[in-house]
CSV table of C-alpha atoms and ligand atoms in Angstrom, one decimal:
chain,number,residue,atom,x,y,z
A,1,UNK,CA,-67.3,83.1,104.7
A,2,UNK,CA,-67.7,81.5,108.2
A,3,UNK,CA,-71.4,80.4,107.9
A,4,UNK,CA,-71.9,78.6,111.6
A,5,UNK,CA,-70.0,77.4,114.4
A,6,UNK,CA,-70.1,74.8,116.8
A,7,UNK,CA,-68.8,73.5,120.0
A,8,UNK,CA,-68.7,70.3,122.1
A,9,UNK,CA,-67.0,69.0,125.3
A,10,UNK,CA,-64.4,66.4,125.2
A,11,UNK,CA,-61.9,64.4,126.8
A,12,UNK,CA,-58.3,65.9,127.3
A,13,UNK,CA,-55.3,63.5,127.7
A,14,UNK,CA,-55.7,63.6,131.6
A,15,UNK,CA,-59.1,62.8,131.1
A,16,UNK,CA,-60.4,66.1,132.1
A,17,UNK,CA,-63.3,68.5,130.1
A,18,UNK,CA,-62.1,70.5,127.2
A,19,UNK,CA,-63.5,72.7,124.4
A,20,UNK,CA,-63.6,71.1,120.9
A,21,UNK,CA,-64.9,73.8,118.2
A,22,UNK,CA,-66.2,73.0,114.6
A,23,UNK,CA,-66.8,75.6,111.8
A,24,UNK,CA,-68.5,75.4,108.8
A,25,UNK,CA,-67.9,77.6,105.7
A,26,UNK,CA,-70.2,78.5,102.9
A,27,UNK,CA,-67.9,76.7,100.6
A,28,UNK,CA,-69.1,73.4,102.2
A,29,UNK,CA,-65.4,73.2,104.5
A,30,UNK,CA,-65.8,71.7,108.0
A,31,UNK,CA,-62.4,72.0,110.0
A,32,UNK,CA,-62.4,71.4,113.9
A,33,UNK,CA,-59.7,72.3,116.6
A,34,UNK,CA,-60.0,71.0,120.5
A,35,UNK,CA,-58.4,73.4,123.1
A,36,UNK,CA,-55.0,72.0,125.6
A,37,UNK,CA,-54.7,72.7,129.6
A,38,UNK,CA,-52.2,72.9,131.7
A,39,UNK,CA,-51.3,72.1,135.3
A,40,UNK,CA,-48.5,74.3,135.9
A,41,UNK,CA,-50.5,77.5,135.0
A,42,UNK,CA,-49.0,80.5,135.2
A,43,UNK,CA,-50.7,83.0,137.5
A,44,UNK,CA,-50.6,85.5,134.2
A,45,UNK,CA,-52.5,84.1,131.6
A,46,UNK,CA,-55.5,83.8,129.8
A,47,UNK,CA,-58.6,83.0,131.7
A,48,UNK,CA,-59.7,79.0,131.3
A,49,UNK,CA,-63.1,79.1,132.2
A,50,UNK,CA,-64.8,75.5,133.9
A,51,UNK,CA,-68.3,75.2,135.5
A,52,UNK,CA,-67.5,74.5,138.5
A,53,UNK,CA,-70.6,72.6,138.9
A,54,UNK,CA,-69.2,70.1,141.7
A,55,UNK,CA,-72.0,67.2,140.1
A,56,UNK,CA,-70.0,67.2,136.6
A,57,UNK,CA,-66.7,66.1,136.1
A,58,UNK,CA,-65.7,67.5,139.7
A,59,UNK,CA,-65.8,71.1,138.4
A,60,UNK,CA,-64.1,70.9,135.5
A,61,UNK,CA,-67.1,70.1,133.2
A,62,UNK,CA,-66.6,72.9,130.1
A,63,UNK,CA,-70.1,73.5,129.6
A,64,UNK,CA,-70.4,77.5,129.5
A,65,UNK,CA,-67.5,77.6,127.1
A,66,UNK,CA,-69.3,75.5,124.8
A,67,UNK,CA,-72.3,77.6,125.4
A,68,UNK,CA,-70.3,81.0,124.8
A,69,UNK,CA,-68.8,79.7,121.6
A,70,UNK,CA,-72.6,78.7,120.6
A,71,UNK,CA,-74.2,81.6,121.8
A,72,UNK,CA,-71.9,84.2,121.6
A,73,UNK,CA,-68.9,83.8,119.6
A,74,UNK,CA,-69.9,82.4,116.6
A,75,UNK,CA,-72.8,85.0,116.1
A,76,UNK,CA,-69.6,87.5,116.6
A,77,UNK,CA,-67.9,86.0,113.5
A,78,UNK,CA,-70.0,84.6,111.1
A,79,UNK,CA,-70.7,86.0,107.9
A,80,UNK,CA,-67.0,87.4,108.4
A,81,UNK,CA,-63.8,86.1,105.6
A,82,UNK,CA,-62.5,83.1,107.3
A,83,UNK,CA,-58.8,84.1,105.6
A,84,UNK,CA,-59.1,87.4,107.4
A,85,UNK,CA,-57.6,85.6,110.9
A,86,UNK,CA,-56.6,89.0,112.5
A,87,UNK,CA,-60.3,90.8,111.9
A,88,UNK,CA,-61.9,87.3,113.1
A,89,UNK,CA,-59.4,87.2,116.1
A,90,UNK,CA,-60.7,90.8,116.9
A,91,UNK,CA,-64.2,90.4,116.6
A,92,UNK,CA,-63.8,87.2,119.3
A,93,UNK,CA,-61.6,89.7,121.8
A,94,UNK,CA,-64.3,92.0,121.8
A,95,UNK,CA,-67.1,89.7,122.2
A,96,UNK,CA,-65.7,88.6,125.0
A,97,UNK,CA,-64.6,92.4,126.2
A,98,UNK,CA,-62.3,91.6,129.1
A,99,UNK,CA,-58.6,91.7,129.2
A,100,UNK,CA,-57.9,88.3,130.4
A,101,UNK,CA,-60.7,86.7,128.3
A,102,UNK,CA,-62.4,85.4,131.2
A,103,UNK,CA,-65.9,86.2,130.4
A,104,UNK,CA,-66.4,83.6,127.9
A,105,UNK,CA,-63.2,81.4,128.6
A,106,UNK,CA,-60.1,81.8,126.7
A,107,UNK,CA,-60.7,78.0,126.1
A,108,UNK,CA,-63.8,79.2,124.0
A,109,UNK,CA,-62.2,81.6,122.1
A,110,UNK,CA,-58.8,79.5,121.1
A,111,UNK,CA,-61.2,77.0,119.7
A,112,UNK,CA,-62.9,79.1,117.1
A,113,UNK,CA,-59.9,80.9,117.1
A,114,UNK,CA,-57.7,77.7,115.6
A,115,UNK,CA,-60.7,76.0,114.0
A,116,UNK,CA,-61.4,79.5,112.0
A,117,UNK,CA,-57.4,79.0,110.9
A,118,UNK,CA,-57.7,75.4,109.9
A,119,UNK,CA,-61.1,76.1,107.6
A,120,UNK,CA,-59.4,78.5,105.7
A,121,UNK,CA,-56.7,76.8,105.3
A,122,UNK,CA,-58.2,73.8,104.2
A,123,UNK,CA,-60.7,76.0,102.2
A,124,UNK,CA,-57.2,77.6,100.5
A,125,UNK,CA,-56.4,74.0,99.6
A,126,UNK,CA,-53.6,74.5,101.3
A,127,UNK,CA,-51.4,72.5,104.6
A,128,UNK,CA,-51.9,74.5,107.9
A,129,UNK,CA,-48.3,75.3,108.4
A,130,UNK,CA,-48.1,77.0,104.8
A,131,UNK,CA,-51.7,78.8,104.9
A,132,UNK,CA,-50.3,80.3,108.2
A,133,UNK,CA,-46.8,81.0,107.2
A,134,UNK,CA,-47.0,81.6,103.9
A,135,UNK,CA,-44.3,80.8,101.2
A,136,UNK,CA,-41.1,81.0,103.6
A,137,UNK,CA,-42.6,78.7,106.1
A,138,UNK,CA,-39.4,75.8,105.5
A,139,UNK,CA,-37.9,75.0,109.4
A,140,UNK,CA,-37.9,72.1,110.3
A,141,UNK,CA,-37.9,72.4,114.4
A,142,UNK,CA,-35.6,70.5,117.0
A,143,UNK,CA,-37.6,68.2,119.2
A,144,UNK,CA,-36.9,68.1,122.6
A,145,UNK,CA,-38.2,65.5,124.1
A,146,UNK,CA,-39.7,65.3,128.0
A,147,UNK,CA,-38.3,62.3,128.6
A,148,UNK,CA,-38.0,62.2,132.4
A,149,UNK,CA,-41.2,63.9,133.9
A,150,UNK,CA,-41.1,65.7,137.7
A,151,UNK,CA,-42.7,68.6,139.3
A,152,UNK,CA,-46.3,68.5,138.9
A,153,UNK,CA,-46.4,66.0,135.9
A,154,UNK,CA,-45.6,62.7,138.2
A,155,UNK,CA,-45.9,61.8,141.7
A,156,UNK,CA,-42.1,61.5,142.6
A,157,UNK,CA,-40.0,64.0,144.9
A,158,UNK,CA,-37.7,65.0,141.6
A,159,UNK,CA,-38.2,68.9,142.3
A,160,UNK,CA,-37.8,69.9,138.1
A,161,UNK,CA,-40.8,69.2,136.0
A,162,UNK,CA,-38.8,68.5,132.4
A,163,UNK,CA,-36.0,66.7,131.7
A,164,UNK,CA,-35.2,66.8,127.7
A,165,UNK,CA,-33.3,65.5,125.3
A,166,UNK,CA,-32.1,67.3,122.5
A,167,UNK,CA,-31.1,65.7,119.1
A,168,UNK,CA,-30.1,68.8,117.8
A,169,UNK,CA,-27.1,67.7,115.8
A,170,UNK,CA,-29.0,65.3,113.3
A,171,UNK,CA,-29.3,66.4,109.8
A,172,UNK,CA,-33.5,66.2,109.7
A,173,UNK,CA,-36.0,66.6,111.8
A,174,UNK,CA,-36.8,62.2,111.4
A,175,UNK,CA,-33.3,62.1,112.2
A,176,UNK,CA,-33.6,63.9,115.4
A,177,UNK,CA,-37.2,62.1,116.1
A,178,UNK,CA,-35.3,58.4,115.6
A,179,UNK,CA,-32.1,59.8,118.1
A,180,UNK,CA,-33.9,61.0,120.2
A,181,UNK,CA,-36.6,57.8,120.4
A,182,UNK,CA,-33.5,55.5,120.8
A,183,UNK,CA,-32.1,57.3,123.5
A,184,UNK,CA,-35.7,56.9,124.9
A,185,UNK,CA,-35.5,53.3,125.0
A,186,UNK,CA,-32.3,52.4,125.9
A,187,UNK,CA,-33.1,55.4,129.0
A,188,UNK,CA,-36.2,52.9,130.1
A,189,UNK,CA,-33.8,49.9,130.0
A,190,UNK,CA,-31.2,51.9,132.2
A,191,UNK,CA,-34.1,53.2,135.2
A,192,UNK,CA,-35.3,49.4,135.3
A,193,UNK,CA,-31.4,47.8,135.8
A,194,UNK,CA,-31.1,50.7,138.1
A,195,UNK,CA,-34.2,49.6,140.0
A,196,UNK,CA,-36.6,52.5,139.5
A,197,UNK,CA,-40.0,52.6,137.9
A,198,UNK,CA,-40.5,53.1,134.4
A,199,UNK,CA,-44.6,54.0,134.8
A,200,UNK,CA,-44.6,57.6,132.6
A,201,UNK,CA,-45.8,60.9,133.8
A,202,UNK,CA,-48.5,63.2,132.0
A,203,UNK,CA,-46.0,64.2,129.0
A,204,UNK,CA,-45.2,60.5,128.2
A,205,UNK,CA,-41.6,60.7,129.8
A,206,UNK,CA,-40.7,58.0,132.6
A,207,UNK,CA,-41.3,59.0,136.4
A,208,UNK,CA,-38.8,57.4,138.4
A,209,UNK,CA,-38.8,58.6,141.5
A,210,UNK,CA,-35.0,59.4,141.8
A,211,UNK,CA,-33.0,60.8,144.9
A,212,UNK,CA,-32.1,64.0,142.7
A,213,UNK,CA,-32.2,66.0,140.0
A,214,UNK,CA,-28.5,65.7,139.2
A,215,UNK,CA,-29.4,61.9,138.7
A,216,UNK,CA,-31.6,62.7,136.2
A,217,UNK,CA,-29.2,64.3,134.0
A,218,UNK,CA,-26.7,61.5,134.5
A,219,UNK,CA,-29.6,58.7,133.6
A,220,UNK,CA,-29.4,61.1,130.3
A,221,UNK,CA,-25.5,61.4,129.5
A,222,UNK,CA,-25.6,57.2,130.1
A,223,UNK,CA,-28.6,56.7,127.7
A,224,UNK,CA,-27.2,58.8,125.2
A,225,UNK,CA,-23.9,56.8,125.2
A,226,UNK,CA,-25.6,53.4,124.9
A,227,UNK,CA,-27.9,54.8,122.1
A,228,UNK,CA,-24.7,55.4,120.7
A,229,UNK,CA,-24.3,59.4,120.0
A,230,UNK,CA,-22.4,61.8,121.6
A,231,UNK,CA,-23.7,63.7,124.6
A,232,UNK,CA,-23.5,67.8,123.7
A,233,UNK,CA,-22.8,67.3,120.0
A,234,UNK,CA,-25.3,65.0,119.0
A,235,UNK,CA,-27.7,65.1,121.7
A,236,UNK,CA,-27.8,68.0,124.2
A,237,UNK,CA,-29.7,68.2,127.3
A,238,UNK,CA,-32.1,70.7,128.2
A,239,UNK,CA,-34.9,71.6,131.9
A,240,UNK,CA,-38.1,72.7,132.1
A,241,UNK,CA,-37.7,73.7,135.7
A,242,UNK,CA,-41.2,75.3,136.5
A,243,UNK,CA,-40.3,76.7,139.2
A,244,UNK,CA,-42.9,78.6,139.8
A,245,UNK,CA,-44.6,75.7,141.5
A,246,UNK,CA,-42.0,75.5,144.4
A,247,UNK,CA,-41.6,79.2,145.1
A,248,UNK,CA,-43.6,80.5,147.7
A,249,UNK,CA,-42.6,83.6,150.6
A,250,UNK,CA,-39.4,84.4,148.2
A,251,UNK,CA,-38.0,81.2,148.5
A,252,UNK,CA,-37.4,77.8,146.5
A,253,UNK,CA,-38.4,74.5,148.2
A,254,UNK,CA,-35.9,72.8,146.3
A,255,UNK,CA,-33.8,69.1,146.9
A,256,UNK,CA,-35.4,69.6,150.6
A,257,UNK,CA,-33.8,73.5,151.1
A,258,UNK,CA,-35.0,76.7,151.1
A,259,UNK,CA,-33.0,78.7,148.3
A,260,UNK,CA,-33.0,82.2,147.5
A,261,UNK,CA,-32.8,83.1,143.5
A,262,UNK,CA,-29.1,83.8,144.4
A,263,UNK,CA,-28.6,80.2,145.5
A,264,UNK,CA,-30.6,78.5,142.8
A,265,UNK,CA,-28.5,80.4,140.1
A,266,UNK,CA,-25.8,79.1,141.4
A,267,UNK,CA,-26.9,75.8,141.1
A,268,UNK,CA,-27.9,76.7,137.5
A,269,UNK,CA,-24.5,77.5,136.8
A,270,UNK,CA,-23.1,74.4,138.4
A,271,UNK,CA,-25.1,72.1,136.3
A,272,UNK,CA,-24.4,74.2,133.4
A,273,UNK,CA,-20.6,73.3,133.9
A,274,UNK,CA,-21.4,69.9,134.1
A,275,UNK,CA,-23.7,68.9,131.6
A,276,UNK,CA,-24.6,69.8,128.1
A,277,UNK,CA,-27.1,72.0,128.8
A,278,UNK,CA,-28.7,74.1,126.3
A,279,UNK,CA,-32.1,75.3,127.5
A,280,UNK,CA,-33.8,76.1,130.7
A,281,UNK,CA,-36.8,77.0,130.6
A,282,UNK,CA,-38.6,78.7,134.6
A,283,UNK,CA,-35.2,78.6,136.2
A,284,UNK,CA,-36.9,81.6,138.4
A,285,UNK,CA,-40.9,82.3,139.5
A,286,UNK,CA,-43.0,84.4,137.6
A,287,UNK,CA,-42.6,87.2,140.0
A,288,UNK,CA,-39.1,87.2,140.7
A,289,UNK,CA,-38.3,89.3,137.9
A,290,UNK,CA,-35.2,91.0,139.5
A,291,UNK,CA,-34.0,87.0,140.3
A,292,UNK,CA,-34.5,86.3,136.3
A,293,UNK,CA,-32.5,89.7,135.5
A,294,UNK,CA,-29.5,88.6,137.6
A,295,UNK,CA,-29.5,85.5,136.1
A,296,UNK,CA,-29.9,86.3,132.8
A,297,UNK,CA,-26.7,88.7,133.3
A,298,UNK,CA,-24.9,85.5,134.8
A,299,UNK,CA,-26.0,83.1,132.2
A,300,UNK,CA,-27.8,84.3,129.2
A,301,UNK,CA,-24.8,84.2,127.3
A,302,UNK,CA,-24.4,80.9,128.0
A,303,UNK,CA,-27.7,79.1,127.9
A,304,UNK,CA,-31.5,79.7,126.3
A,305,UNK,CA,-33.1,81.3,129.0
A,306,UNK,CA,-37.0,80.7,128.2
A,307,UNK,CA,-39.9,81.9,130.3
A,308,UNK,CA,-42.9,80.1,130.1
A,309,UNK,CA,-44.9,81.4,133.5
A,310,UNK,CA,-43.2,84.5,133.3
A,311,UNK,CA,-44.2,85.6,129.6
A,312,UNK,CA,-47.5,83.3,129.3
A,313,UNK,CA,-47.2,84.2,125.5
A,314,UNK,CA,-48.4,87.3,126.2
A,315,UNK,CA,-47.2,90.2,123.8
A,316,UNK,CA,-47.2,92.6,126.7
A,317,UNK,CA,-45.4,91.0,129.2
A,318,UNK,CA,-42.9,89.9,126.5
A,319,UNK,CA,-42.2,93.4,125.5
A,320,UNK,CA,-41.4,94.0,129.6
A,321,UNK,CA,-39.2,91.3,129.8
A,322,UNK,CA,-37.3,92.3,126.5
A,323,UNK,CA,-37.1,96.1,128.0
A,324,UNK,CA,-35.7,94.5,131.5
A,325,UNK,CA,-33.1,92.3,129.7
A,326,UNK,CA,-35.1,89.4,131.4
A,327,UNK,CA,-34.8,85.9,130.0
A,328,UNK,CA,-33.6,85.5,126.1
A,329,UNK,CA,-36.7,82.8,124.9
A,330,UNK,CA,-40.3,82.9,124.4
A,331,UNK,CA,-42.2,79.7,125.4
A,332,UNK,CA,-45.2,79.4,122.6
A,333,UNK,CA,-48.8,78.2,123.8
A,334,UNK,CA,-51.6,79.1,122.1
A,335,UNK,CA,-54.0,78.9,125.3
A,336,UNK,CA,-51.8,80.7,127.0
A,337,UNK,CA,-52.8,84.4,125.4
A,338,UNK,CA,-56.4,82.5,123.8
A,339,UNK,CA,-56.0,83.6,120.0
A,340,UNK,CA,-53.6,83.0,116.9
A,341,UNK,CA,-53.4,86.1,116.2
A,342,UNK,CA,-51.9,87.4,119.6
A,343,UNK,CA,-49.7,84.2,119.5
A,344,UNK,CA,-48.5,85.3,116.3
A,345,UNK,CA,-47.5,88.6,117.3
A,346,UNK,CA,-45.9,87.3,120.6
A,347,UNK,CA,-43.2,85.2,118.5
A,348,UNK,CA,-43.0,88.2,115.8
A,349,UNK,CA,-41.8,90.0,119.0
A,350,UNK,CA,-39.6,87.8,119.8
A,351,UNK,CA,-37.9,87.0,117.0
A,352,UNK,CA,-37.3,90.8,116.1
A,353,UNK,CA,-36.1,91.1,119.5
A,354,UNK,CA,-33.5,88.5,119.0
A,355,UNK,CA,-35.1,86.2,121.3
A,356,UNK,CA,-35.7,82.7,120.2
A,357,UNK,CA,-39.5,81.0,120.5
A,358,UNK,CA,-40.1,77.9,121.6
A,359,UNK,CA,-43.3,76.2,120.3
A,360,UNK,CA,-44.9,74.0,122.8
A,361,UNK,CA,-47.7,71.8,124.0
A,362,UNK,CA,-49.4,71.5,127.5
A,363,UNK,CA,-49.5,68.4,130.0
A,364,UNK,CA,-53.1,68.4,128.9
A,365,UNK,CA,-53.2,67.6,125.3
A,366,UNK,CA,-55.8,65.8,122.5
A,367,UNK,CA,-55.5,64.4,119.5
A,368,UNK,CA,-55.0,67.8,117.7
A,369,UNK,CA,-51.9,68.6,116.1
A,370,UNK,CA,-52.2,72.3,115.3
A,371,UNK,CA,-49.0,73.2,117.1
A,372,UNK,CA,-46.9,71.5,115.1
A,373,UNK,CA,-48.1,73.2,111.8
A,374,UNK,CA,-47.4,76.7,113.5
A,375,UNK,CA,-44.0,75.4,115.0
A,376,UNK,CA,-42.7,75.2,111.2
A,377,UNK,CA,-45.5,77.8,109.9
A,378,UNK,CA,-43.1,80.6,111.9
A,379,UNK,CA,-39.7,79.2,111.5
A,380,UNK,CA,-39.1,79.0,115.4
A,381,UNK,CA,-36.9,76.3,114.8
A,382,UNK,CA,-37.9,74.2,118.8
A,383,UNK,CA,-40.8,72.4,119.8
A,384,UNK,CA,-41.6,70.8,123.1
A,385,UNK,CA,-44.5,68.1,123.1
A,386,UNK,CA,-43.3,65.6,125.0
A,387,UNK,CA,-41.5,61.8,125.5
A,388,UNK,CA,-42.3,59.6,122.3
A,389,UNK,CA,-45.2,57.9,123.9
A,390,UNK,CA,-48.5,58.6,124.4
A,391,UNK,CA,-50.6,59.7,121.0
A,392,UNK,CA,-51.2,63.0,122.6
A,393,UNK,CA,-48.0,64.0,122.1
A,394,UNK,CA,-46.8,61.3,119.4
A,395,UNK,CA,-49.8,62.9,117.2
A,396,UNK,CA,-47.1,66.3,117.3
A,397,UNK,CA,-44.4,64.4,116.2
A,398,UNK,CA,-46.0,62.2,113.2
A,399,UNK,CA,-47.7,65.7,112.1
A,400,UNK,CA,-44.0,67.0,111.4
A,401,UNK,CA,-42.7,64.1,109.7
A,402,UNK,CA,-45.2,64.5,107.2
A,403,UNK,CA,-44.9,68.5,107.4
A,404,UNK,CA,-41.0,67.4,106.4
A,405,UNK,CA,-41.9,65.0,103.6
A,406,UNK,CA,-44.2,67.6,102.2
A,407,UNK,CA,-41.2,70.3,101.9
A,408,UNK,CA,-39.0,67.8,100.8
A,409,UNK,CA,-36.0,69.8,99.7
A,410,UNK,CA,-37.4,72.6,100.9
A,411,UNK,CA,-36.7,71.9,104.4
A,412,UNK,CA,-34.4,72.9,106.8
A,413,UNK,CA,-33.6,71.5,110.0
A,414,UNK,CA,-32.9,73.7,112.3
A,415,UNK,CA,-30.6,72.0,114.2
A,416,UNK,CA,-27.8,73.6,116.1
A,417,UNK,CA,-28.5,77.0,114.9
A,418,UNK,CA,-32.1,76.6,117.1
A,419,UNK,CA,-29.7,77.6,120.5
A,420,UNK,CA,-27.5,80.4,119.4
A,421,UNK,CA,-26.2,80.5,122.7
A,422,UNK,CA,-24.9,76.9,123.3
A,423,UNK,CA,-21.3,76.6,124.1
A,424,UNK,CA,-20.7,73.4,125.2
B,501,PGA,P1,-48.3,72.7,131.9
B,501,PGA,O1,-46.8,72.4,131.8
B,501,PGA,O2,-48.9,72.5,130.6
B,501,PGA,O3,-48.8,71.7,133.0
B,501,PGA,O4,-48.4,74.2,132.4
B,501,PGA,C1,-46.0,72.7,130.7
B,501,PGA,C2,-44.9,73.6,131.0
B,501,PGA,O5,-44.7,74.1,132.2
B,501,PGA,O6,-44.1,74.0,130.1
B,502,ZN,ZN1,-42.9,75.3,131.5
C-alpha cells in the first residue's frame, strides 16, 4: 500500500527546476523518479506547470508542483495498491480534473506517476522493465544516437534539430552502443580536421555550426567509414527534423527559404535517395496534418515516418492520425501525456495499429533512467536518448546494458527488424 508521498525540486540537465517525487510503501520500499522537459514542446501536450515567480529561477522554479504532489496528489493515492498502476494513474487524473493536467502540472503527476511504478516494482523484487512488461518483456532496442545536435538544441544555423546514427545491424544492443560510440569519436576527429567546433549541444551530440544540413549527413557517411562499418547495413542514418519550430504562416524557414510542405517533401525524398535514411521523425508541423498525409502517401513506404509534436504520446491524437493514414511511428515520452498508464496505452495503440514506437528522452533530462526500463519493458525495439556523452543521457544507455546482461539469452536485439520500412 502507498503509505506517503513526497516531492522536491531539482536540477534538470539544462540546469533548469524540475519535479523529483519519492514514495514510501508500508512494506518499508522508498523508490523515487524526477520528471524530464523539453524545449521543442509541442503545442498539444500535457500541461508543465512552473511558478512563474520572476525572483526564482527566472520563472521556472517548480514550486506548486511540488506542493500539488504534497498536498494533493499523494492524499489522492495513498492507502491505494501500489501494483494497481492503472487505478493509481486514475485517481491522479482525477485529482487533478482537467484534460491537459494543467491544474496541478503534468510534471507533478508523472512523478508520482513513475515513482508509484518503481516502488512496486522494487517492492515485487522485481527489475522495472519486467514488473512493467511482464514475462515477454525480452527486446533489446536500437540506439540511435543524436550525434550532431541543431534546431533548438545548439546555437548554430543547421535548420534540423537531430542528426542520428543508427547501429542497427549489430548483433546486441552493446554492440550497437560500441558502433555507434566509435563512429562518435572518429565523427569529433572529422568536424575538428574540417575546422568546425566540436562544443556539444543539449543531447550530448557535437554542434558544429555547418553551412547545411546535407553536410551533416555526409560528416556521418565519412565517420561511419573511418569507424570502419558500412554505411546503411551496419549503421543507418536517421532526422529528428522538429519542424515544428521553423514553421510559422504555412511555411518552412528552412536553409534560408520559405518552403511549402510540397517543397520540403521533396527535399525529404531527395535526401532519402541519397543517404541511408531510415527514420524521420517531424518532417511536417504539428498542424499541417494534410502536409503529413501527402507525405506519408509519398514516403511511408519507404521511411519510418514518426510524429513527435504531432502525436505528443497522446492516445487520442494517435488514434486521429492512425484514422487519417498520417505518419507510420509513435514518438514515446512519458511527460508528454503525464502518466504511465496513458503512455502505455498510446504504444499498445500503436503497435496494434502497425505503427512502430519510438521510446525517447527529452533535451532536458536527469539522472533517472526509467525510460530505458519501459523501452525494453514494451518490446518497441528504438530508443532515442541522445550522443554518448553527457550522464544524462549515458545514464539511458548503461541502464540497458545491464537490462541486456540481466536477460542474458533471453534477449533479443532488435536490430533491423526495428524499421520495417527501410529499403536502402
Ligand atoms: P525536446 O526535443 O525534448 O526539446 O522537445 C526532443 C525532440 O524533439 O524529440
Ligand atoms: Zn522530436
Amino acid at each position: 500500500l502507498i503509505e506517503a508521498v513526497g516531492a522536491r525540486e531539482i536540477l534538470d540537465s539544462r540546469g533548469n527546476p524540475t519535479v523529483e517525487v519519492e514514495v514510501l510503501l508500508d512494506d518499508g520500499i522508498v523508490q523515487r523518479a524526477a520528471v524530464p522537459s523539453g524545449a521543442s514542446t509541442g503545442a498539444f501536450e500535457a500541461y508543465e506547470l512552473r511558478d512563474g515567480d520572476k525572483g526564482r529561477y527566472a520563472g521556472k522554479g517548480v514550486l506548486k508542483a511540488v506542493e500539488a504532489v504534497i498536498d494533493e496528489l499523494g492524499p489522492a493515492i495513498e492507502g491505494l495498491e501500489a501494483s494497481e498502476q492503472r487505478v493509481v494513474d486514475a485517481a491522479l487524473i482525477e485529482a487533478d480534473g482537467t484534460p491537459n493536467k494543467q491544474r496541478t502540472g503534468a510534471n507533478a503527476i508523472l512523478g508520482v506517476s513513475l515513482a508509484v511504478a518503481k516502488a512496486a516494482a522494487d517492492s515485487a523484487d522485481l527489475p522495472l522493465f519486467r514488473y512493467v512488461g511482464g514475462p515477454n518483456a525480452h527486446v533489446m532496442p536500437v540506439p540511435l544516437l543524436n550525434v550532431i545536435n541543431g534546431g533548438a538544441h545548439a546555437d548554430t544555423g543547421v535548420d534540423i534539430q537531430e542528426f542520428f546514427l543508427v547501429p542497427h545491424g549489430a548483433d546486441t544492443y552493446a554492440e550497437a552502443l560500441r558502433w555507434g560510440v566509435e563512429t562518435y569519436h572518429v565523427l569529433k576527429s572529422e568536424l575538428k580536421a574540417g575546422g568546425f567546433a566540436t562544443g556539444l549541444g543539449d543531447e550530448g551530440g557535437f554542434a558544429p555550426d555547418l553551412p547545411s544540413n546535407r553536410e551533416a549527413l555526409d560528416f556521418l557517411l565519412k565517420a561511419i567509414e573511418k569507424a570502419g562499418f558500412t554505411p546503411g547495413t551496419d549503421i543507418a542514418l536517421g532526422l529528428d527534423v522538429a519542424s515544428t519550430e521553423f514553421f510559422s504562416d504555412g511555411a518552412y524557414a528552412f536553409e534560408g527559404k520559405k518552403l511549402t510542405s510540397e517543397q520540403l517533401t521533396d527535399y525529404y525524398v531527395e535526401l532519402l535517395d541519397a543517404y541511408p535514411l531510415v527514420t524521420i521523425e517531424d518532417p511536417l508541423a504539428e498542424d499541417d496534418w494534410d502536409g503529413w498525409k501527402a507525405l506519408t502517401d509519398r514516403i511511408g513506404s519507404r521511411v519510418q515516418l514518426v510524429g513527435d509534436d504531432l502525436f505528443v504520446t497522446n492516445p487520442q491524437r494517435l488514434a486521429d492520425g492512425i484514422a487519417r493514414g498520417v505518419g507510420n511511428s509513435l514518438l514515446v515520452k512519458v511527460n508528454q501525456i503525464g502518466t504511465l498508464t496513458e503512455t502505455l496505452d498510446a504504444v499498445a495503440l500503436a503497435h496494434s495499429s502497425g505503427y512502430t514506437a519510438m521510446m525517447s528522452h527529452r533535451s532536458g533530462e536527469t539522472e533517472d533512467t526509467t525510460i530505458a526500463d519501459l523501452a525494453v519493458a514494451v518490446n518497441c525495439g528504438q530508443i532515442k536518448t541522445g550522443a554518448p556523452a553527457r550522464s544524462d543521457r549515458v545514464a539511458k544507455y548503461n541502464q540497458l546494458l545491464r537490462i541486456e546482461e540481466e536477460l542474458g539469452a533471453g534477449a533479443t536485439f532488435a536490430g533491423r527488424g526495428a524499421f520495417p520500412r527501410y529499403t536502402a
